[in-house]
Structure formats: C-alpha cells, structure tokens
Tab-separated table of C-alpha atoms and ligand atoms in Angstrom:
chain	number	residue	atom	x	y	z
Q	1	MET	CA	0.320	-0.477	-0.324
Q	2	ALA	CA	1.523	3.321	-0.952
Q	3	ARG	CA	1.906	6.121	1.886
Q	4	ILE	CA	0.541	9.403	0.834
Q	5	GLU	CA	2.207	12.433	2.195
Q	6	VAL	CA	0.247	15.587	0.940
Q	7	SER	CA	2.297	19.758	1.091
Q	8	ARG	CA	0.197	22.638	1.044
Q	9	ASP	CA	2.546	24.112	-1.824
Q	10	PRO	CA	5.063	23.828	-4.770
Q	11	ALA	CA	7.785	24.927	-1.470
Q	12	ALA	CA	6.377	22.916	1.008
Q	13	LEU	CA	6.209	20.010	-1.320
Q	14	ALA	CA	10.116	20.559	-1.997
Q	15	ARG	CA	11.247	20.744	1.389
Q	16	ALA	CA	9.151	17.430	2.003
Q	17	VAL	CA	11.005	15.861	-1.176
Q	18	ALA	CA	14.308	17.067	0.556
Q	19	ARG	CA	14.106	15.622	4.012
Q	20	HIS	CA	12.959	12.128	2.379
Q	21	ILE	CA	15.717	12.357	0.402
Q	22	VAL	CA	17.886	12.606	3.356
Q	23	ALA	CA	16.243	9.856	5.115
Q	24	CYS	CA	16.766	7.659	2.771
Q	25	THR	CA	20.237	8.621	1.944
Q	26	ALA	CA	21.217	7.841	5.746
Q	27	ALA	CA	19.058	5.015	6.222
Q	28	ALA	CA	20.601	3.200	2.973
Q	29	ILE	CA	24.765	4.173	3.818
Q	30	ALA	CA	23.954	2.751	7.479
Q	31	ALA	CA	22.558	-0.168	6.268
Q	32	ARG	CA	24.608	-0.847	2.603
Q	33	GLY	CA	27.641	1.686	3.481
Q	34	ARG	CA	26.279	3.465	0.985
Q	35	CYS	CA	23.249	5.474	-1.028
Q	36	VAL	CA	22.540	4.582	-4.318
Q	37	LEU	CA	19.684	7.309	-5.665
Q	38	ALA	CA	18.223	7.656	-9.102
Q	39	LEU	CA	16.749	11.567	-9.919
Q	40	ALA	CA	13.648	11.948	-12.014
Q	41	GLY	CA	13.985	14.334	-14.747
Q	42	GLY	CA	11.401	16.864	-16.275
Q	43	SER	CA	10.810	20.340	-14.287
Q	44	THR	CA	8.692	19.482	-10.592
Q	45	PRO	CA	12.119	18.187	-8.828
Q	46	ARG	CA	14.308	21.127	-9.759
Q	47	ALA	CA	12.871	22.747	-6.684
Q	48	ALA	CA	13.542	19.806	-4.224
Q	49	TYR	CA	16.935	19.830	-5.525
Q	50	GLY	CA	17.564	23.241	-4.943
Q	51	VAL	CA	16.334	22.410	-1.265
Q	52	LEU	CA	19.019	19.822	-1.077
Q	53	ALA	CA	21.904	21.732	-2.385
Q	54	SER	CA	20.855	24.842	-0.170
Q	55	GLY	CA	23.024	25.760	3.151
Q	56	GLU	CA	20.128	24.366	5.348
Q	57	PHE	CA	20.595	20.602	3.892
Q	58	VAL	CA	23.623	20.432	1.852
Q	59	HIS	CA	25.478	19.098	4.944
Q	60	ARG	CA	23.046	16.406	5.920
Q	61	ILE	CA	24.273	13.967	3.465
Q	62	GLU	CA	27.340	12.533	3.070
Q	63	TRP	CA	27.751	12.995	-0.578
Q	64	PRO	CA	31.218	10.931	-1.237
Q	65	ARG	CA	28.593	8.144	0.018
Q	66	VAL	CA	25.731	8.366	-2.621
Q	67	HIS	CA	26.066	7.250	-6.155
Q	68	VAL	CA	23.574	9.543	-8.609
Q	69	LEU	CA	21.712	7.762	-11.585
Q	70	TRP	CA	18.657	8.813	-13.386
Q	71	GLY	CA	15.724	7.004	-13.987
Q	72	ASP	CA	15.605	8.058	-17.692
Q	73	GLU	CA	16.699	10.618	-20.243
Q	74	ARG	CA	16.050	12.548	-23.286
Q	75	CYS	CA	18.680	11.335	-26.355
Q	76	VAL	CA	19.614	14.936	-26.909
Q	77	PRO	CA	23.286	16.272	-26.084
Q	78	PRO	CA	24.403	16.470	-21.952
Q	79	ASP	CA	24.433	20.134	-22.325
Q	80	ASP	CA	20.914	20.745	-23.804
Q	81	PRO	CA	18.237	22.621	-22.289
Q	82	ARG	CA	15.865	19.224	-22.241
Q	83	SER	CA	18.541	17.025	-21.104
Q	84	ASN	CA	17.687	15.821	-17.456
Q	85	TYR	CA	21.056	15.362	-16.555
Q	86	ARG	CA	21.819	19.270	-17.212
Q	87	MET	CA	18.718	19.795	-15.216
Q	88	ALA	CA	20.444	18.175	-12.012
Q	89	ARG	CA	23.581	18.867	-12.688
Q	90	GLU	CA	22.355	23.145	-12.357
Q	91	ALA	CA	19.926	22.411	-9.964
Q	92	LEU	CA	22.157	20.168	-7.357
Q	93	LEU	CA	25.498	18.298	-8.653
Q	94	ASP	CA	27.726	21.305	-9.131
Q	95	ARG	CA	26.655	23.054	-6.218
Q	96	VAL	CA	27.447	19.374	-3.692
Q	97	PRO	CA	30.280	17.313	-2.759
Q	98	LEU	CA	29.652	14.553	-4.806
Q	99	PRO	CA	32.400	12.875	-5.921
Q	100	PRO	CA	32.715	12.971	-10.227
Q	101	GLY	CA	32.653	9.077	-10.344
Q	102	ASN	CA	29.915	8.817	-8.467
Q	103	ILE	CA	27.645	10.723	-10.818
Q	104	HIS	CA	26.427	8.166	-13.628
Q	105	ARG	CA	25.147	9.962	-16.577
Q	106	MET	CA	22.467	8.149	-19.526
Q	107	ARG	CA	24.838	8.827	-22.291
Q	108	GLY	CA	21.836	9.864	-24.544
Q	109	GLU	CA	23.936	11.855	-26.892
Q	110	GLY	CA	24.988	8.964	-28.759
Q	111	VAL	CA	23.099	5.861	-30.223
Q	112	PRO	CA	19.902	5.488	-27.579
Q	113	THR	CA	19.883	1.565	-27.688
Q	114	GLN	CA	23.854	1.413	-27.247
Q	115	ALA	CA	23.376	3.814	-24.370
Q	116	ALA	CA	20.676	1.526	-22.705
Q	117	ALA	CA	22.807	-1.251	-23.238
Q	118	GLY	CA	26.089	0.574	-21.586
Q	119	TYR	CA	23.909	1.905	-18.657
Q	120	GLU	CA	22.414	-1.352	-18.061
Q	121	LEU	CA	26.071	-3.234	-17.987
Q	122	LEU	CA	26.758	0.203	-15.780
Q	123	LEU	CA	23.879	-1.024	-13.288
Q	124	ARG	CA	25.036	-4.603	-13.038
Q	125	GLU	CA	28.512	-3.771	-12.089
Q	126	LEU	CA	27.327	-0.900	-9.378
Q	127	LEU	CA	24.181	-3.281	-7.757
Q	128	GLY	CA	25.935	-6.478	-8.745
Q	129	SER	CA	23.542	-9.550	-10.294
Q	130	GLY	CA	24.021	-12.956	-10.399
Q	131	GLY	CA	24.974	-12.830	-14.471
Q	132	PRO	CA	23.652	-11.414	-17.733
Q	133	ASP	CA	19.601	-11.981	-17.595
Q	134	ALA	CA	19.553	-12.050	-13.587
Q	135	LEU	CA	16.790	-10.033	-12.309
Q	136	PRO	CA	18.379	-7.061	-9.475
Q	137	GLY	CA	18.868	-8.909	-5.943
Q	138	ALA	CA	18.648	-5.742	-4.890
Q	139	GLY	CA	17.961	-2.360	-6.570
Q	140	PRO	CA	18.956	1.287	-6.111
Q	141	ASP	CA	18.518	2.800	-2.609
Q	142	LEU	CA	15.801	5.225	-3.578
Q	143	ILE	CA	14.750	5.872	-7.416
Q	144	LEU	CA	12.464	9.379	-7.748
Q	145	LEU	CA	10.596	9.426	-10.548
Q	146	GLY	CA	7.657	12.145	-12.005
Q	147	LEU	CA	4.039	11.660	-13.303
Q	148	GLY	CA	3.388	13.270	-17.080
Q	149	ASP	CA	0.093	14.513	-17.974
Q	150	ASP	CA	-0.232	11.240	-19.621
Q	151	GLY	CA	0.257	9.247	-17.353
Q	152	HIS	CA	4.056	8.213	-18.456
Q	153	THR	CA	6.433	7.844	-15.493
Q	154	ALA	CA	10.091	7.857	-16.363
Q	155	SER	CA	10.100	7.356	-19.787
Q	156	LEU	CA	7.324	4.570	-19.610
Q	157	PHE	CA	4.918	6.018	-21.839
Q	158	PRO	CA	1.319	4.590	-22.227
Q	159	GLY	CA	1.047	2.135	-25.131
Q	160	ARG	CA	4.650	1.372	-25.241
Q	161	ALA	CA	5.962	-2.281	-24.256
Q	162	THR	CA	8.887	-1.024	-22.193
Q	163	VAL	CA	6.091	-0.539	-19.662
Q	164	HIS	CA	5.327	-4.764	-19.673
Q	165	GLU	CA	9.132	-4.934	-19.525
Q	166	ARG	CA	10.388	-8.034	-18.109
Q	167	VAL	CA	13.523	-8.470	-18.232
Q	168	ARG	CA	15.688	-5.609	-19.371
Q	169	TRP	CA	16.630	-3.087	-16.825
Q	170	VAL	CA	17.296	-0.396	-18.990
Q	171	ALA	CA	15.664	0.043	-22.539
Q	172	ALA	CA	15.545	2.881	-25.104
Q	173	ASP	CA	12.069	3.989	-27.221
Q	174	PHE	CA	11.148	6.360	-29.578
Q	175	ILE	CA	7.979	8.227	-28.240
Q	176	GLU	CA	6.587	9.471	-31.294
Q	177	ALA	CA	4.532	12.060	-28.416
Q	178	VAL	CA	7.540	14.178	-28.198
Q	179	ASP	CA	9.485	13.121	-31.474
Q	180	MET	CA	12.249	12.286	-29.405
Q	181	TRP	CA	14.246	9.067	-28.786
Q	182	ARG	CA	14.396	8.076	-24.693
Q	183	VAL	CA	16.892	5.899	-22.072
Q	184	THR	CA	14.489	4.788	-19.633
Q	185	LEU	CA	15.036	2.693	-16.318
Q	186	THR	CA	12.036	-0.045	-16.817
Q	187	PRO	CA	9.706	-1.695	-14.052
Q	188	VAL	CA	12.157	-4.145	-13.626
Q	189	ILE	CA	14.978	-2.570	-11.748
Q	190	ILE	CA	12.351	0.153	-10.679
Q	191	ASN	CA	10.193	-2.312	-8.661
Q	192	ALA	CA	13.924	-4.074	-7.047
Q	193	ALA	CA	14.269	-0.624	-5.056
Q	194	TYR	CA	14.162	-0.405	-1.774
Q	195	ASN	CA	12.465	2.897	-1.922
Q	196	VAL	CA	10.523	4.112	-5.249
Q	197	SER	CA	8.986	7.835	-4.332
Q	198	PHE	CA	7.116	10.033	-6.984
Q	199	VAL	CA	7.043	13.505	-6.560
Q	200	VAL	CA	3.592	15.227	-8.472
Q	201	SER	CA	2.665	19.166	-8.169
Q	202	GLY	CA	0.027	20.944	-9.783
Q	203	ALA	CA	-3.496	21.091	-10.643
Q	204	ALA	CA	-2.552	19.744	-14.006
Q	205	LYS	CA	-1.789	16.617	-12.667
Q	206	ALA	CA	-5.107	16.264	-10.154
Q	207	GLU	CA	-6.948	14.018	-12.713
Q	208	ARG	CA	-4.164	11.612	-14.276
Q	209	LEU	CA	-2.861	11.593	-9.901
Q	210	HIS	CA	-6.961	10.776	-9.191
Q	211	GLN	CA	-6.939	7.963	-12.088
Q	212	THR	CA	-3.656	6.321	-11.146
Q	213	LEU	CA	-3.894	6.022	-7.319
Q	214	GLU	CA	-7.910	5.583	-7.528
Q	215	GLY	CA	-8.771	4.117	-10.947
Q	216	PRO	CA	-8.973	0.466	-12.335
Q	217	HIS	CA	-5.534	-1.181	-12.438
Q	218	ARG	CA	-4.759	-0.241	-16.342
Q	219	PRO	CA	-0.892	0.299	-16.539
Q	220	ARG	CA	-0.638	0.067	-20.527
Q	221	GLN	CA	-2.802	3.081	-20.398
Q	222	LEU	CA	-1.217	4.554	-16.978
Q	223	PRO	CA	2.348	3.402	-16.913
Q	224	ALA	CA	2.795	4.971	-13.246
Q	225	GLN	CA	0.498	1.590	-12.050
Q	226	ALA	CA	3.526	-0.166	-13.201
Q	227	ILE	CA	5.467	0.501	-10.784
Q	228	ASN	CA	4.856	-1.351	-7.422
Q	229	PRO	CA	8.028	-2.418	-5.197
Q	230	THR	CA	8.693	-6.188	-4.846
Q	231	HIS	CA	10.388	-5.469	-1.361
Q	232	GLY	CA	10.213	-1.649	-1.561
Q	233	ARG	CA	8.228	0.792	-0.121
Q	234	LEU	CA	6.191	3.079	-2.117
Q	235	ARG	CA	5.246	6.978	-1.425
Q	236	TRP	CA	3.373	9.468	-3.303
Q	237	PHE	CA	4.942	13.314	-2.212
Q	238	ILE	CA	2.155	15.732	-3.998
Q	239	ASP	CA	0.646	18.817	-3.199
Q	240	GLU	CA	-2.701	20.184	-2.689
Q	241	ALA	CA	-3.063	21.362	-6.081
Q	242	ALA	CA	-1.925	17.667	-7.538
Q	243	ALA	CA	-4.499	15.897	-4.470
Q	244	ALA	CA	-7.908	18.186	-5.235
Q	245	ARG	CA	-9.511	14.806	-7.369
Q	246	LEU	CA	-8.408	12.630	-4.948
Q	247	HIS	CA	-11.418	11.186	-3.326
Q	248	ARG	CA	-9.742	8.794	-0.251
Q	249	PRO	CA	-8.777	10.789	2.831
Q	250	TRP	CA	-5.082	11.245	2.450
Q	251	ARG	CA	-2.565	12.206	5.181
Q	252	ILE	CA	-1.939	16.458	4.681
Q	253	GLY	CA	1.799	16.347	5.535
M	1	6PG	C1	11.325	13.223	-18.492
M	1	6PG	C2	10.724	12.331	-17.282
M	1	6PG	C3	9.391	12.788	-16.813
M	1	6PG	C4	8.781	13.509	-15.992
M	1	6PG	C5	7.211	14.002	-16.410
M	1	6PG	C6	6.557	15.147	-15.528
M	1	6PG	O1	11.951	13.259	-18.484
M	1	6PG	O2	10.470	14.086	-18.914
M	1	6PG	O3	11.950	11.724	-16.109
M	1	6PG	O4	8.813	11.104	-16.648
M	1	6PG	O5	8.914	13.055	-14.598
M	1	6PG	O6	7.232	14.256	-17.776
M	1	6PG	O7	7.340	16.149	-15.829
M	1	6PG	P1	7.495	17.536	-15.088
M	1	6PG	O8	7.697	17.762	-13.743
M	1	6PG	O9	7.957	18.082	-16.228
M	1	6PG	O10	5.500	17.760	-14.822
C-alpha cells in the first residue's frame, strides 16, 4: 500500500522531498555503506534538488557515499536545455561535494539502444547481479519519479512495450508524442528498489493522479501503475493542487 504525503504548496513539497532524500540516504548508508539514488527528470523535482543543495540541507548528506543515477534521459547532448542530466547538474550536482566518479549519466547523445545497453551494464556492475539475465537482487536505494500529464513515468509512456518489460533493466524507446528517443529504467529495476517515491505537483496532474491512484488497474494506459516495488516502499509526495481530485482522505504532510 502506497503512502501519500500531501504538502500545502510546491515550496512545502520541495522541502518534504528534500527531507525524504536525506532520510533515505542516511538509512541506506547505515545499512549498506552507500546510497544509490536515481534522480527524476522533468521540471517538478528541480525545486527539491535546489533545497537539497541549499546551506540548510547540503551538510545533512554524506555525499562521497552517494552514487547518482537517472530514471530516464532524453536523447540529446548533456548540455541541451532538455537534458535531465543538465537540469540535475545545474540544480544540484554542481553545488554539492559529490565525487565525479559517483555521477552515472545516461549517455543520451549516443545511439539510444547502445546507451541503454551500456547503462544496464553499468547498473549490473554497480548493483551486482547474478549474471547477464539475472533479475536485480537489490535495486537502487531510492528512485525518484515524476508523473506526466498523460500518466507516463520516467520514459515509460502509455501503450509502449517498455511498460511491460520483464527482463531488461534499461531500454531505449522512440516516443512519437514528444518526437524524441528516450532511455529509461524499466519496471524490472524500478520495482527492485528499496524506495520508490513519486513527486507530483500542480492542478494539471490532478485528474491523472486520481486515475492512477484510485482508478482501475490499467498500466498500459497509466504506466505509473506498473510501479509496485517487490520488497521496497512506495511513496507519493504531492501538493494540494495535484491532490484536488483524490477522493480518499490522504494524510496532509
Ligand atoms: C522526463 C521525466 C518525466 C517527468 C514527467 C513529469 O524526462 O520528462 O522523467 O517522466 O518526470 O514528464 O514532468 P514534469 O515534472 O516536468 O511535469
């Protein structure tokens, strides 16, 4: 059962997510000596990354023990304004003492299918797995995800086979709706994570959020419904505007 935390506005949401990242990082380092954190792309998480890099939060994380991944990437150069890596670098990575070797970028500027295969190899080396087709024993410590207006998450889009992927940890997919190749983690590795946390803000997401959380199970149309950690914890960090169409009384954070 997912835990829903509703913040009063985007600024409160950003702080709630920053606190959550601090808590998950500390727990992972205490339990496993490091934290493997996968960042979400898009615009919503940028504010939380900024809070995390602020003077009030930056010293709460043992950055040399953190490894940063991405949940997905647009297939553009890393300095392209659309790049999820560029967004995270500007909002967070350039402002915290993270060793460069701990930043694991999806090389979206290359051949998409090769970028996906290379990232999967990187994940298998980083996380360890029992062989080329083994499912992940233990996934990343925290994966942050967003929710698109159409219900997509990471770059798992409605109607795409990646939503139902059962073997590959990382896939490349051409998304006509955005006329772009994407590289994305698949539900195989996402659902192996210790913590999966969605961050959703704004009235524009309210109907999709209601459908995703309270509607029939139809992951083909609502890919975020394919996210259900096998052993980890699922959380939704949302603001009141995004929660406006939810019928159940969720805890106000
Ligand atoms: C991407 C993201 C994507 C994003 C949602 C929400 O590369 O676009 O990974 O899944 O999280 O589209 O985006 P916003 O936060 O900009 O609404």
